[in-house]
PDB file of C-alpha atoms in Angstrom:
ATOM      1  CA  MET A1029      10.798  -1.307 -46.470  1.00 50.00           C
ATOM      2  CA  ILE A1030      11.318  -5.076 -46.570  1.00 47.00           C
ATOM      3  CA  ILE A1031      12.823  -4.995 -43.080  1.00 48.00           C
ATOM      4  CA  LYS A1032       9.772  -3.154 -41.764  1.00 46.00           C
ATOM      5  CA  ALA A1033       7.485  -5.734 -43.378  1.00 41.00           C
ATOM      6  CA  LEU A1034       9.456  -8.570 -41.779  1.00 39.00           C
ATOM      7  CA  PHE A1035       9.302  -6.738 -38.465  1.00 40.00           C
ATOM      8  CA  ILE A1036       5.502  -6.714 -38.759  1.00 42.00           C
ATOM      9  CA  LEU A1037       5.457 -10.456 -39.383  1.00 38.00           C
ATOM     10  CA  LEU A1038       7.519 -11.108 -36.264  1.00 41.00           C
ATOM     11  CA  LEU A1039       5.509  -8.914 -33.914  1.00 40.00           C
ATOM     12  CA  GLN A1040       1.966  -9.633 -32.913  1.00 37.00           C
ATOM     13  CA  PHE A1041       0.305  -6.856 -30.994  1.00 40.00           C
ATOM     14  CA  CYS A1042      -2.444  -7.384 -28.488  1.00 38.00           C
ATOM     15  CA  LEU A1043      -5.982  -6.519 -29.491  1.00 38.00           C
ATOM     16  CA  CYS A1044      -7.033  -3.890 -26.985  1.00 41.00           C
ATOM     17  CA  ALA A1045     -10.034  -1.566 -27.015  1.00 36.00           C
ATOM     18  CA  ASN A1046     -10.256   0.406 -30.269  1.00 34.00           C
ATOM     19  CA  GLY A1047      -7.358  -1.496 -31.872  1.00 39.00           C
ATOM     20  CA  PHE A1048      -7.436  -2.602 -35.498  1.00 34.00           C
ATOM     21  CA  HIS A1049      -6.464  -5.728 -37.429  1.00 32.00           C
ATOM     22  CA  LEU A1050      -4.161  -6.353 -40.328  1.00 31.00           C
ATOM     23  CA  ILE A1051      -3.922  -9.853 -41.732  1.00 28.00           C
ATOM     24  CA  VAL A1052      -0.413 -10.553 -43.031  1.00 31.00           C
ATOM     25  CA  GLY A1053      -0.176 -14.019 -44.530  1.00 31.00           C
ATOM     26  CA  SER A1054      -1.284 -16.493 -41.895  1.00 31.00           C
ATOM     27  CA  LYS A1055      -0.311 -14.235 -38.964  1.00 35.00           C
ATOM     28  CA  ARG A1056      -2.464 -11.546 -37.420  1.00 36.00           C
ATOM     29  CA  SER A1057      -0.873  -8.292 -36.325  1.00 35.00           C
ATOM     30  CA  VAL A1058      -2.870  -5.878 -34.257  1.00 37.00           C
ATOM     31  CA  ALA A1059      -1.642  -2.404 -33.488  1.00 35.00           C
ATOM     32  CA  THR A1060      -2.529  -1.017 -30.103  1.00 38.00           C
ATOM     33  CA  VAL A1061      -3.666   2.488 -30.929  1.00 33.00           C
ATOM     34  CA  ARG A1062      -6.463   4.526 -29.473  1.00 34.00           C
ATOM     35  CA  HIS A1063      -8.047   5.562 -32.797  1.00 33.00           C
ATOM     36  CA  LEU A1064      -7.588   4.534 -36.413  1.00 26.00           C
ATOM     37  CA  SER A1065      -6.674   8.123 -37.288  1.00 32.00           C
ATOM     38  CA  GLU A1066      -3.592   7.801 -35.064  1.00 35.00           C
ATOM     39  CA  ALA A1067      -2.231   4.979 -37.229  1.00 30.00           C
ATOM     40  CA  PRO A1068      -1.843   6.167 -40.820  1.00 29.00           C
ATOM     41  CA  ASP A1069       0.212   3.116 -41.702  1.00 30.00           C
ATOM     42  CA  ILE A1070       0.545  -0.264 -39.950  1.00 31.00           C
ATOM     43  CA  LEU A1071       4.324  -0.058 -40.447  1.00 29.00           C
ATOM     44  CA  GLU A1072       4.432   3.203 -38.525  1.00 35.00           C
ATOM     45  CA  SER A1073       2.318   1.803 -35.665  1.00 41.00           C
ATOM     46  CA  SER A1074       4.787  -1.009 -34.951  1.00 65.00           C
ATOM     47  CA  HIS A1075       7.067   1.247 -32.981  1.00 80.00           C
ATOM     48  CA  PRO A1076      10.600  -0.145 -32.519  1.00 86.00           C
ATOM     49  CA  ASN A1077      10.485   0.825 -28.844  1.00 90.00           C
ATOM     50  CA  ILE A1078       7.844  -1.881 -28.304  1.00 93.00           C
ATOM     51  CA  GLU A1079      10.574  -4.422 -29.035  1.00 92.00           C
ATOM     52  CA  LYS A1080      12.874  -2.643 -26.570  1.00 93.00           C
ATOM     53  CA  ALA A1081      10.167  -2.817 -23.904  1.00 94.00           C
ATOM     54  CA  TRP A1082       9.612  -6.524 -24.631  1.00 95.00           C
ATOM     55  CA  ARG A1083      13.318  -7.220 -24.210  1.00 94.00           C
ATOM     56  CA  TYR A1084      13.584  -4.994 -21.121  1.00 94.00           C
ATOM     57  CA  VAL A1085      11.070  -7.181 -19.288  1.00 96.00           C
ATOM     58  CA  LYS A1086      13.282 -10.251 -19.121  1.00 95.00           C
ATOM     59  CA  LYS A1087      10.911 -13.061 -18.171  1.00 97.00           C
ATOM     60  CA  PRO A1088       7.303 -13.729 -17.198  1.00 97.00           C
ATOM     61  CA  LEU A1089       6.719 -12.954 -13.534  1.00 97.00           C
ATOM     62  CA  LEU A1090       3.202 -14.388 -13.503  1.00 97.00           C
ATOM     63  CA  ARG A1091       1.917 -17.643 -14.962  1.00 96.00           C
ATOM     64  CA  LEU A1092      -1.600 -18.807 -15.719  1.00 94.00           C
ATOM     65  CA  GLY A1093      -2.381 -22.501 -15.826  1.00 93.00           C
ATOM     66  CA  SER A1094      -5.006 -24.338 -17.826  1.00 88.00           C
ATOM     67  CA  LYS A1095      -7.542 -23.707 -15.033  1.00 90.00           C
ATOM     68  CA  GLY A1096      -7.452 -19.975 -15.736  1.00 89.00           C
ATOM     69  CA  ALA A1097      -7.071 -16.930 -13.534  1.00 93.00           C
ATOM     70  CA  SER A1098      -8.013 -16.661  -9.875  1.00 95.00           C
ATOM     71  CA  LYS A1099      -8.237 -13.744  -7.434  1.00 96.00           C
ATOM     72  CA  SER A1100      -4.632 -14.324  -6.423  1.00 96.00           C
ATOM     73  CA  HIS A1101      -3.549 -13.840 -10.070  1.00 96.00           C
ATOM     74  CA  GLY A1102      -5.332 -10.467 -10.140  1.00 96.00           C
ATOM     75  CA  ASN A1103      -3.732  -9.384  -6.872  1.00 97.00           C
ATOM     76  CA  SER A1104      -0.306 -10.536  -8.073  1.00 97.00           C
ATOM     77  CA  LEU A1105      -0.690  -8.645 -11.361  1.00 97.00           C
ATOM     78  CA  LYS A1106      -1.631  -5.480  -9.465  1.00 97.00           C
ATOM     79  CA  GLU A1107       1.395  -5.774  -7.170  1.00 97.00           C
ATOM     80  CA  LEU A1108       3.786  -6.624 -10.014  1.00 97.00           C
ATOM     81  CA  LEU A1109       2.604  -3.692 -12.151  1.00 97.00           C
ATOM     82  CA  GLN A1110       3.056  -1.296  -9.240  1.00 96.00           C
ATOM     83  CA  ALA A1111       6.603  -2.567  -8.765  1.00 96.00           C
ATOM     84  CA  HIS A1112       7.696  -2.964 -12.406  1.00 95.00           C
ATOM     85  CA  THR A1113       5.479  -0.810 -14.731  1.00 95.00           C
ATOM     86  CA  ALA A1114       5.433  -3.617 -17.341  1.00 97.00           C
ATOM     87  CA  VAL A1115       4.966  -7.334 -16.635  1.00 97.00           C
ATOM     88  CA  LYS A1116       5.019 -10.426 -18.823  1.00 97.00           C
ATOM     89  CA  VAL A1117       2.366 -13.054 -18.121  1.00 97.00           C
ATOM     90  CA  LYS A1118       2.887 -16.590 -19.448  1.00 97.00           C
ATOM     91  CA  ILE A1119      -0.238 -18.593 -20.290  1.00 96.00           C
ATOM     92  CA  ASN A1120       0.243 -22.343 -19.983  1.00 95.00           C
ATOM     93  CA  ALA A1121      -2.724 -23.690 -21.910  1.00 91.00           C
ATOM     94  CA  LYS A1122      -3.095 -25.585 -25.172  1.00 89.00           C
ATOM     95  CA  LYS A1123      -5.379 -23.026 -26.782  1.00 90.00           C
ATOM     96  CA  VAL A1124      -4.932 -19.417 -25.773  1.00 90.00           C
ATOM     97  CA  ASP A1125      -7.461 -16.627 -26.327  1.00 91.00           C
ATOM     98  CA  TYR A1126      -5.374 -13.537 -25.615  1.00 93.00           C
ATOM     99  CA  ASP A1127      -8.329 -11.143 -25.582  1.00 93.00           C
ATOM    100  CA  GLU A1128     -10.171 -13.293 -23.049  1.00 93.00           C
ATOM    101  CA  SER A1129      -7.068 -13.838 -20.908  1.00 94.00           C
ATOM    102  CA  PHE A1130      -6.258 -10.134 -20.911  1.00 95.00           C
ATOM    103  CA  ALA A1131      -9.826  -9.152 -19.992  1.00 95.00           C
ATOM    104  CA  ALA A1132     -10.041 -11.736 -17.193  1.00 95.00           C
ATOM    105  CA  LEU A1133      -6.739 -10.687 -15.623  1.00 96.00           C
ATOM    106  CA  VAL A1134      -7.558  -6.981 -15.857  1.00 97.00           C
ATOM    107  CA  LYS A1135     -10.957  -7.561 -14.252  1.00 97.00           C
ATOM    108  CA  LEU A1136      -9.364  -9.474 -11.368  1.00 97.00           C
ATOM    109  CA  ALA A1137      -6.629  -6.850 -10.975  1.00 97.00           C
ATOM    110  CA  LEU A1138      -9.237  -4.066 -10.859  1.00 97.00           C
ATOM    111  CA  GLU A1139     -11.147  -5.975  -8.183  1.00 96.00           C
ATOM    112  CA  ALA A1140      -7.873  -6.162  -6.225  1.00 96.00           C
ATOM    113  CA  GLY A1141      -7.460  -2.371  -6.426  1.00 96.00           C
ATOM    114  CA  ALA A1142      -5.340  -1.823  -9.543  1.00 96.00           C
ATOM    115  CA  PRO A1143      -5.711   1.481 -11.425  1.00 95.00           C
ATOM    116  CA  GLU A1144      -8.154   1.719 -14.329  1.00 96.00           C
ATOM    117  CA  GLY A1145      -6.705   1.456 -17.828  1.00 95.00           C
ATOM    118  CA  ILE A1146      -4.172  -1.375 -17.578  1.00 97.00           C
ATOM    119  CA  GLU A1147      -2.734  -1.739 -21.073  1.00 96.00           C
ATOM    120  CA  CYS A1148      -1.975  -4.761 -23.183  1.00 95.00           C
ATOM    121  CA  LEU A1149       1.283  -3.665 -24.775  1.00 94.00           C
ATOM    122  CA  GLN A1150       1.946  -6.762 -26.863  1.00 94.00           C
ATOM    123  CA  TYR A1151       1.442 -10.498 -27.032  1.00 93.00           C
ATOM    124  CA  ARG A1152       3.491 -13.184 -28.698  1.00 94.00           C
ATOM    125  CA  ASP A1153       1.694 -16.298 -29.755  1.00 92.00           C
ATOM    126  CA  ILE A1154       4.869 -18.376 -30.056  1.00 93.00           C
ATOM    127  CA  GLU A1155       5.780 -17.656 -26.437  1.00 94.00           C
ATOM    128  CA  LYS A1156       2.145 -17.626 -25.232  1.00 95.00           C
ATOM    129  CA  THR A1157       2.994 -14.462 -23.349  1.00 96.00           C
ATOM    130  CA  ILE A1158       1.211 -11.126 -22.841  1.00 96.00           C
ATOM    131  CA  LEU A1159       3.022  -7.919 -21.886  1.00 97.00           C
ATOM    132  CA  PHE A1160       0.876  -5.850 -19.509  1.00 97.00           C
ATOM    133  CA  GLY A1161       1.564  -2.218 -18.641  1.00 97.00           C
ATOM    134  CA  LEU A1162       0.302   0.422 -16.254  1.00 96.00           C
ATOM    135  CA  PRO A1163      -1.940   3.129 -17.722  1.00 96.00           C
ATOM    136  CA  GLY A1164       0.131   5.426 -19.927  1.00 95.00           C
ATOM    137  CA  THR A1165       2.956   2.946 -20.509  1.00 95.00           C
ATOM    138  CA  LEU A1166       2.276   2.716 -24.253  1.00 93.00           C
ATOM    139  CA  GLU A1167       2.632   6.493 -24.607  1.00 94.00           C
ATOM    140  CA  LYS A1168       5.886   6.356 -22.613  1.00 95.00           C
ATOM    141  CA  ILE A1169       7.175   3.614 -24.927  1.00 94.00           C
ATOM    142  CA  GLN A1170       6.295   5.568 -28.043  1.00 92.00           C
ATOM    143  CA  ALA A1171       7.907   8.715 -26.622  1.00 93.00           C
ATOM    144  CA  GLY A1172      11.072   6.769 -25.773  1.00 92.00           C
ATOM    145  CA  ASP A1173      10.704   7.247 -22.003  1.00 93.00           C
ATOM    146  CA  PHE A1174      10.273   3.521 -21.337  1.00 93.00           C
ATOM    147  CA  PRO A1175      12.272   1.399 -20.916  1.00 92.00           C
ATOM    148  CA  PRO A1176      14.645   3.614 -18.980  1.00 90.00           C
ATOM    149  CA  PRO A1177      18.165   3.935 -20.345  1.00 88.00           C
ATOM    150  CA  PRO A1178      20.782   1.636 -18.860  1.00 86.00           C
ATOM    151  CA  PRO A1179      22.788   3.063 -15.983  1.00 87.00           C
ATOM    152  CA  PRO A1180      26.127   4.624 -16.895  1.00 89.00           C
ATOM    153  CA  PRO A1181      29.163   2.426 -16.399  1.00 90.00           C
ATOM    154  CA  PRO A1182      30.975   2.940 -13.107  1.00 89.00           C
ATOM    155  CA  PRO A1183      33.973   5.235 -13.344  1.00 88.00           C
ATOM    156  CA  GLN A1184      37.227   3.376 -13.731  1.00 85.00           C
ATOM    157  CA  GLU A1185      39.998   4.234 -11.354  1.00 81.00           C
ATOM    158  CA  GLU A1186      43.135   5.416 -13.056  1.00 75.00           C
ATOM    159  CA  GLU A1187      46.304   3.633 -12.058  1.00 70.00           C
ATOM    160  CA  GLU A1188      49.199   5.822 -11.050  1.00 66.00           C
ATOM    161  CA  GLU A1189      52.655   4.818 -12.219  1.00 60.00           C
TER     162      GLU A1189
END
C-alpha cells in the first residue's frame, strides 16, 4: 500500500476532459478517466502500464518554445502520432500550463487533419513533458496492448563440435 502511495506521488497525470483531481501533499495527481464511476480508487486509476508507456516513448520528438505553438507544431504532432501512436512533447518555458498547452496543440493538430480525440496520457512537471496519444491509446495501455512487447531474441546458432 505504501508503494502504491509513493507511486502516486511520483506520477502526475494530465488533466483531460472529465478527469478528476486528488491533492497529495504539495503535488497534484490527476487520473485520466472518462467518468468518476470508472475510478473507484485513485490508487487503482494509476495503472502501472502508464509507466511502461512513458518509458517506451524514449524522448520528446517535438519541442515547444516560450513563444508557444504554431501551425507547424500541430502538423508535426499529427504526423508523429500517425507514425508512433504515442509522442512526448517537451515544453521549454519558465511557467507551463499543461492544460493550455495540450489544448493548443490538439487544436492545431485537428486543423492539420489529425483524428478527433487525441489523448493526454500523462504529463510530468519535473520534465516539463506531455505524453500525447492517438484516440484509444489509453484503453490499449490499460488493457496491456500498448506498448507492444519487445521482439523475441534472435535464435542463436548452435556450434557443432
